[in-house]
Amino acid sequence: MKTRRAIHLRAHHLPWNNAGNLADNDLSADDVVRETGWVFNNETGDELTHQAFVETGDKEVQRYIRLLQLESFPFETSTVLEIGSGIGRMTSSLTNRSKKVIAADVDSAFLERCRQTVARFGRIDRLNTLHVANGKTLALGDDSVDMAFSYITLQHCQPQDALNLVREAIRVTRKGGLVVLNFRTWVRSDVALVPLGITVRRLWKVPVLGKRLARWRWSTRLGWQANRLKPDTVLANVETDLSDIKIFHSIKRDLSVANLRKSAVVTVPTNRINPSHWWLVAQVS
Ligand SMILES: C[S@@+](CC[C@H](N)C(=O)[O-])C[C@H]1O[C@@H](n2cnc3c(N)ncnc32)[C@H](O)[C@@H]1O
């Protein structure tokens, strides 16, 4: 590999492209996880292994299938789109249970590594990859998948890009298929975190210094959450294209839904969901 790839000028893409450039080097899969794995599962250390990294993804896939009441979804006959696959932490598990998986990511080097991860731990014969070069549109036809899934990805997009990806997820999912999308919403600490994040993302654009900063863990973690979206904001855009809408959120907080068709939207307080997160699970109608 070792090719230098063009860095996007959009600040919120910088940490991914920086981590992607590291993953683009001739590192072993274990080294890639030690160097860049923390951007996916927040774990650091010299002892990390590719295998342990994928096991965290497998456990989370199993956990969310249970928490989001997806046990009856026919994965084995379905095509699943994963928006924001990274280097395949969850993708292997998805290929092991689905007919086909399309792994999509803004960083093309991550997709290369994703193929290697799936070749080792999943079913490579069931994997296609899709580069989301502009961070907001999916080069897929209408009705081409049975489920569009995304975890800890939409929070890292500019708000308009995230909302566009939601519309795209619905467009590419067949009628009767499911969208299963994870978002981050407001919490009290955001009073400080949001302005800090804006400042850090501006610093990432400063020549030389910015490139270094966007590689440091503290700065990345402060700046990479580029939006907070409430259920109402997301539903206002797409509610009429969906039915059987469920909003899963942490049992530790209320999450109001004041959209027009409130009766069609069920909120489900759920154990073991991060209080700053929520999930939209709905059928495309
Ligand atoms: C925190 S990681 C999560 C990866 C994976 N879902 C997991 O849990 O391991 C976020 C991923 O989203 C990707 N990403 C960020 N913005 C994106 C965008 N606009 N479109 C597609 N992927 C994006 C990043 O490159 C990164 O791989």
XYZ file of C-alpha atoms and ligand atoms in Angstrom:
312
model
C 0.000 0.000 0.000
C 1.869 3.144 1.252
C 0.128 5.456 -1.213
C -0.452 9.009 -0.026
C -4.122 9.752 -0.415
C -5.665 13.158 -0.894
C -6.873 14.628 2.403
C -10.334 16.170 2.204
C -10.519 19.805 3.219
C -13.629 19.214 5.307
C -12.525 19.429 8.927
C -14.830 16.712 10.236
C -13.289 14.183 7.795
C -9.724 14.843 8.984
C -9.432 12.395 11.909
C -10.768 9.572 9.709
C -8.477 10.400 6.828
C -5.509 10.659 9.210
C -6.292 7.297 10.801
C -6.949 5.954 7.284
C -3.497 7.114 6.153
C -1.944 5.164 9.039
C -3.999 2.117 8.069
C -2.738 2.585 4.506
C 0.842 1.734 5.556
C 2.368 -1.737 5.500
C 1.378 -2.464 9.078
C 0.181 -5.835 10.300
C -3.512 -6.059 11.146
C -2.610 -6.125 14.882
C -0.508 -2.971 14.429
C -3.364 -1.220 12.617
C -5.614 -1.964 15.581
C -2.959 -0.670 18.021
C -2.441 2.511 15.971
C -5.976 3.333 14.900
C -8.328 0.939 16.737
C -9.215 3.526 19.382
C -11.110 5.602 16.827
C -13.589 2.718 16.618
C -13.897 1.148 20.066
C -12.003 3.599 22.306
C -9.509 0.938 23.419
C -5.769 1.607 23.481
C -2.717 -0.470 24.398
C 0.231 -2.426 23.079
C -1.459 -5.742 23.690
C -4.492 -5.155 21.455
C -5.087 -7.692 18.707
C -7.086 -7.712 15.514
C -9.014 -10.716 16.825
C -9.980 -9.070 20.141
C -11.000 -5.948 18.204
C -13.373 -7.936 15.985
C -14.768 -9.744 19.029
C -15.882 -6.363 20.455
C -17.778 -5.757 17.205
C -19.326 -9.212 17.240
C -20.566 -8.705 20.804
C -22.058 -5.329 19.905
C -23.836 -6.711 16.840
C -25.372 -9.419 19.026
C -26.263 -6.911 21.739
C -27.995 -4.491 19.376
C -29.908 -7.233 17.579
C -31.336 -8.118 20.997
C -31.837 -4.568 22.352
C -33.369 -3.247 19.122
C -35.702 -6.244 18.793
C -34.256 -7.396 15.482
C -34.184 -11.136 16.252
C -36.865 -11.896 13.674
C -35.151 -10.001 10.855
C -34.182 -12.564 8.155
C -30.476 -11.692 7.980
C -29.608 -14.948 6.198
C -31.619 -13.949 3.098
C -30.881 -10.214 3.281
C -28.497 -7.609 1.939
C -27.314 -5.274 4.684
C -25.721 -1.880 4.075
C -23.386 -0.750 6.874
C -22.796 3.010 6.730
C -19.467 3.796 8.430
C -17.914 0.326 8.533
C -14.420 1.504 9.446
C -11.921 -1.360 9.322
C -14.634 -3.974 9.757
C -15.078 -4.275 13.527
C -18.769 -5.169 13.112
C -18.698 -6.029 9.405
C -17.311 -9.548 9.886
C -20.150 -10.410 12.205
C -22.672 -8.946 9.742
C -21.234 -11.033 6.870
C -21.408 -14.175 9.019
C -25.142 -13.749 9.467
C -26.294 -12.041 6.217
C -26.589 -13.034 2.563
C -24.615 -9.975 1.471
C -23.096 -6.904 3.181
C -22.177 -3.586 1.579
C -19.609 -1.839 3.775
C -19.590 1.918 3.132
C -17.120 4.441 4.509
C -15.793 7.931 3.840
C -12.229 6.608 4.024
C -11.082 4.284 1.243
C -8.100 2.856 3.199
C -10.483 1.742 5.939
C -12.432 -0.168 3.287
C -9.258 -1.987 2.172
C -8.584 -2.972 5.774
C -12.243 -3.911 6.169
C -11.817 -6.423 3.337
C -8.822 -7.934 5.156
C -10.736 -8.117 8.430
C -13.696 -9.839 6.791
C -11.381 -12.207 4.871
C -9.989 -13.347 8.236
C -13.045 -13.374 10.484
C -16.104 -13.209 8.254
C -17.331 -14.201 4.794
C -15.416 -12.244 2.153
C -17.562 -13.827 -0.587
C -20.505 -11.916 0.892
C -18.808 -8.483 1.062
C -18.940 -5.490 -1.280
C -17.443 -2.118 -0.366
C -18.634 1.363 -1.243
C -16.607 4.561 -0.918
C -18.715 7.503 0.328
C -16.285 10.002 -1.171
C -18.299 13.148 -0.446
C -19.570 11.959 2.936
C -23.221 12.394 2.016
C -24.379 10.335 -0.964
C -24.440 6.589 -1.575
C -23.654 5.352 -5.079
C -26.309 2.649 -4.935
C -29.581 2.248 -6.794
C -32.995 2.678 -5.184
C -34.333 -0.343 -3.284
C -31.006 -2.200 -3.384
C -30.736 -3.391 0.249
C -32.996 -4.968 2.861
C -31.501 -3.147 5.835
C -29.443 0.033 6.220
C -27.477 -0.081 9.475
C -25.198 2.529 10.987
C -23.491 2.704 14.366
C -21.490 5.629 15.875
C -21.067 7.210 12.453
C -23.838 9.741 11.778
C -22.747 11.779 14.824
C -19.404 12.361 13.082
C -20.936 13.984 9.995
C -21.878 17.616 9.487
C -25.591 17.893 10.358
C -26.712 18.309 6.745
C -24.536 15.379 5.633
C -25.980 13.184 8.397
C -29.548 14.105 7.400
C -28.691 13.467 3.764
C -27.271 10.040 4.634
C -30.525 9.226 6.430
C -32.481 10.118 3.252
C -30.012 8.058 1.231
C -30.351 5.101 3.609
C -34.126 5.192 3.066
C -33.801 5.596 -0.715
C -31.537 2.560 -1.101
C -33.592 0.340 1.229
C -36.413 -1.587 -0.433
C -40.020 -0.974 0.613
C -40.676 -3.091 3.693
C -36.967 -3.139 4.559
C -35.525 -1.629 7.739
C -33.378 1.347 8.622
C -31.442 0.879 11.873
C -29.550 4.089 12.507
C -27.689 5.343 15.575
C -27.497 9.056 16.489
C -26.087 11.217 19.234
C -28.313 13.808 20.890
C -27.850 16.560 23.480
C -26.600 15.930 27.008
C -25.808 18.515 29.713
C -22.043 18.398 29.200
C -22.619 19.543 25.594
C -22.870 23.125 26.916
C -19.071 22.943 27.144
C -18.336 20.171 24.648
C -20.064 21.686 21.609
C -18.147 25.014 21.600
C -14.904 23.163 22.381
C -15.552 20.819 19.468
C -16.112 23.744 17.097
C -12.831 25.333 18.237
C -10.893 22.094 17.866
C -12.265 21.494 14.343
C -11.169 25.029 13.370
C -7.680 24.275 14.734
C -7.511 21.120 12.589
C -7.529 23.389 9.541
C -4.427 25.341 10.666
C -1.515 24.340 8.378
C 0.997 21.846 9.901
C -0.296 22.095 13.513
C -3.815 21.072 12.479
C -2.682 17.848 10.857
C -0.856 16.813 14.041
C -3.708 17.841 16.284
C -6.256 15.787 14.361
C -4.149 12.684 15.193
C -4.067 13.228 18.936
C -6.597 11.306 20.889
C -7.821 14.113 23.171
C -8.244 16.555 20.308
C -9.903 13.986 18.071
C -12.346 12.987 20.752
C -13.216 16.616 21.446
C -13.714 17.566 17.820
C -15.057 14.540 16.019
C -18.675 14.691 17.148
C -19.799 17.134 14.505
C -23.529 17.137 15.311
C -26.203 16.449 17.916
C -29.508 15.434 16.340
C -32.836 15.050 18.111
C -35.423 12.521 16.905
C -37.721 15.383 15.823
C -35.052 16.894 13.601
C -34.400 13.588 11.873
C -38.078 12.596 11.598
C -39.117 15.982 10.207
C -37.154 15.076 7.090
C -38.234 11.511 6.540
C -41.213 10.576 8.655
C -43.596 10.218 5.716
C -41.284 7.650 4.098
C -41.324 5.411 7.165
C -43.752 3.272 9.126
C -43.552 1.319 12.389
C -41.136 3.944 13.715
C -39.381 3.094 16.981
C -36.976 5.349 18.848
C -34.782 3.367 21.240
C -33.046 5.454 23.907
C -31.416 5.060 27.301
C -33.637 4.179 30.210
C -31.744 6.872 32.115
C -33.365 9.755 30.230
C -36.538 10.900 28.502
C -36.408 11.594 24.809
C -39.448 13.481 23.601
C -40.897 13.151 20.120
C -43.137 16.032 19.069
C -43.418 15.250 15.410
C -46.677 15.472 13.468
C -47.658 11.797 13.562
C -46.664 11.170 17.156
C -49.056 8.265 17.479
C -47.095 6.364 14.823
C -43.842 6.780 16.723
C -43.063 4.558 19.684
C -40.304 5.511 22.096
C -38.650 2.549 23.785
C -36.573 3.240 26.924
C -33.855 0.607 26.845
C -31.193 -0.618 29.202
C -27.549 -0.479 28.071
C -27.947 2.294 25.497
C -25.565 5.215 26.080
C -27.590 8.178 27.494
C -26.298 10.428 24.702
C -27.328 7.951 21.997
C -30.602 6.991 20.365
C -31.575 4.644 17.544
C -34.126 5.012 14.782
C -35.541 1.618 13.813
C -38.256 1.843 11.161
C -39.711 0.199 8.110
C -39.418 1.891 4.725
C -42.937 2.445 3.409
C -16.444 5.632 15.223
S -16.184 4.870 13.665
C -17.341 3.541 13.749
C -17.017 2.418 12.804
C -17.887 1.167 13.020
N -19.294 1.471 12.876
C -17.603 0.549 14.363
O -18.460 0.636 15.252
O -16.503 0.031 14.538
C -16.984 5.973 12.511
C -16.754 5.562 11.068
O -17.564 6.401 10.248
C -16.828 6.784 9.104
N -17.428 8.027 8.634
C -17.331 9.250 9.177
N -18.048 10.131 8.447
C -18.622 9.417 7.436
C -19.456 9.760 6.332
N -19.869 11.011 6.154
N -19.850 8.785 5.495
C -19.441 7.496 5.671
N -18.619 7.119 6.681
C -18.217 8.069 7.550
C -15.390 6.918 9.613
O -14.443 6.870 8.577
C -15.315 5.739 10.566
O -14.919 4.572 9.908
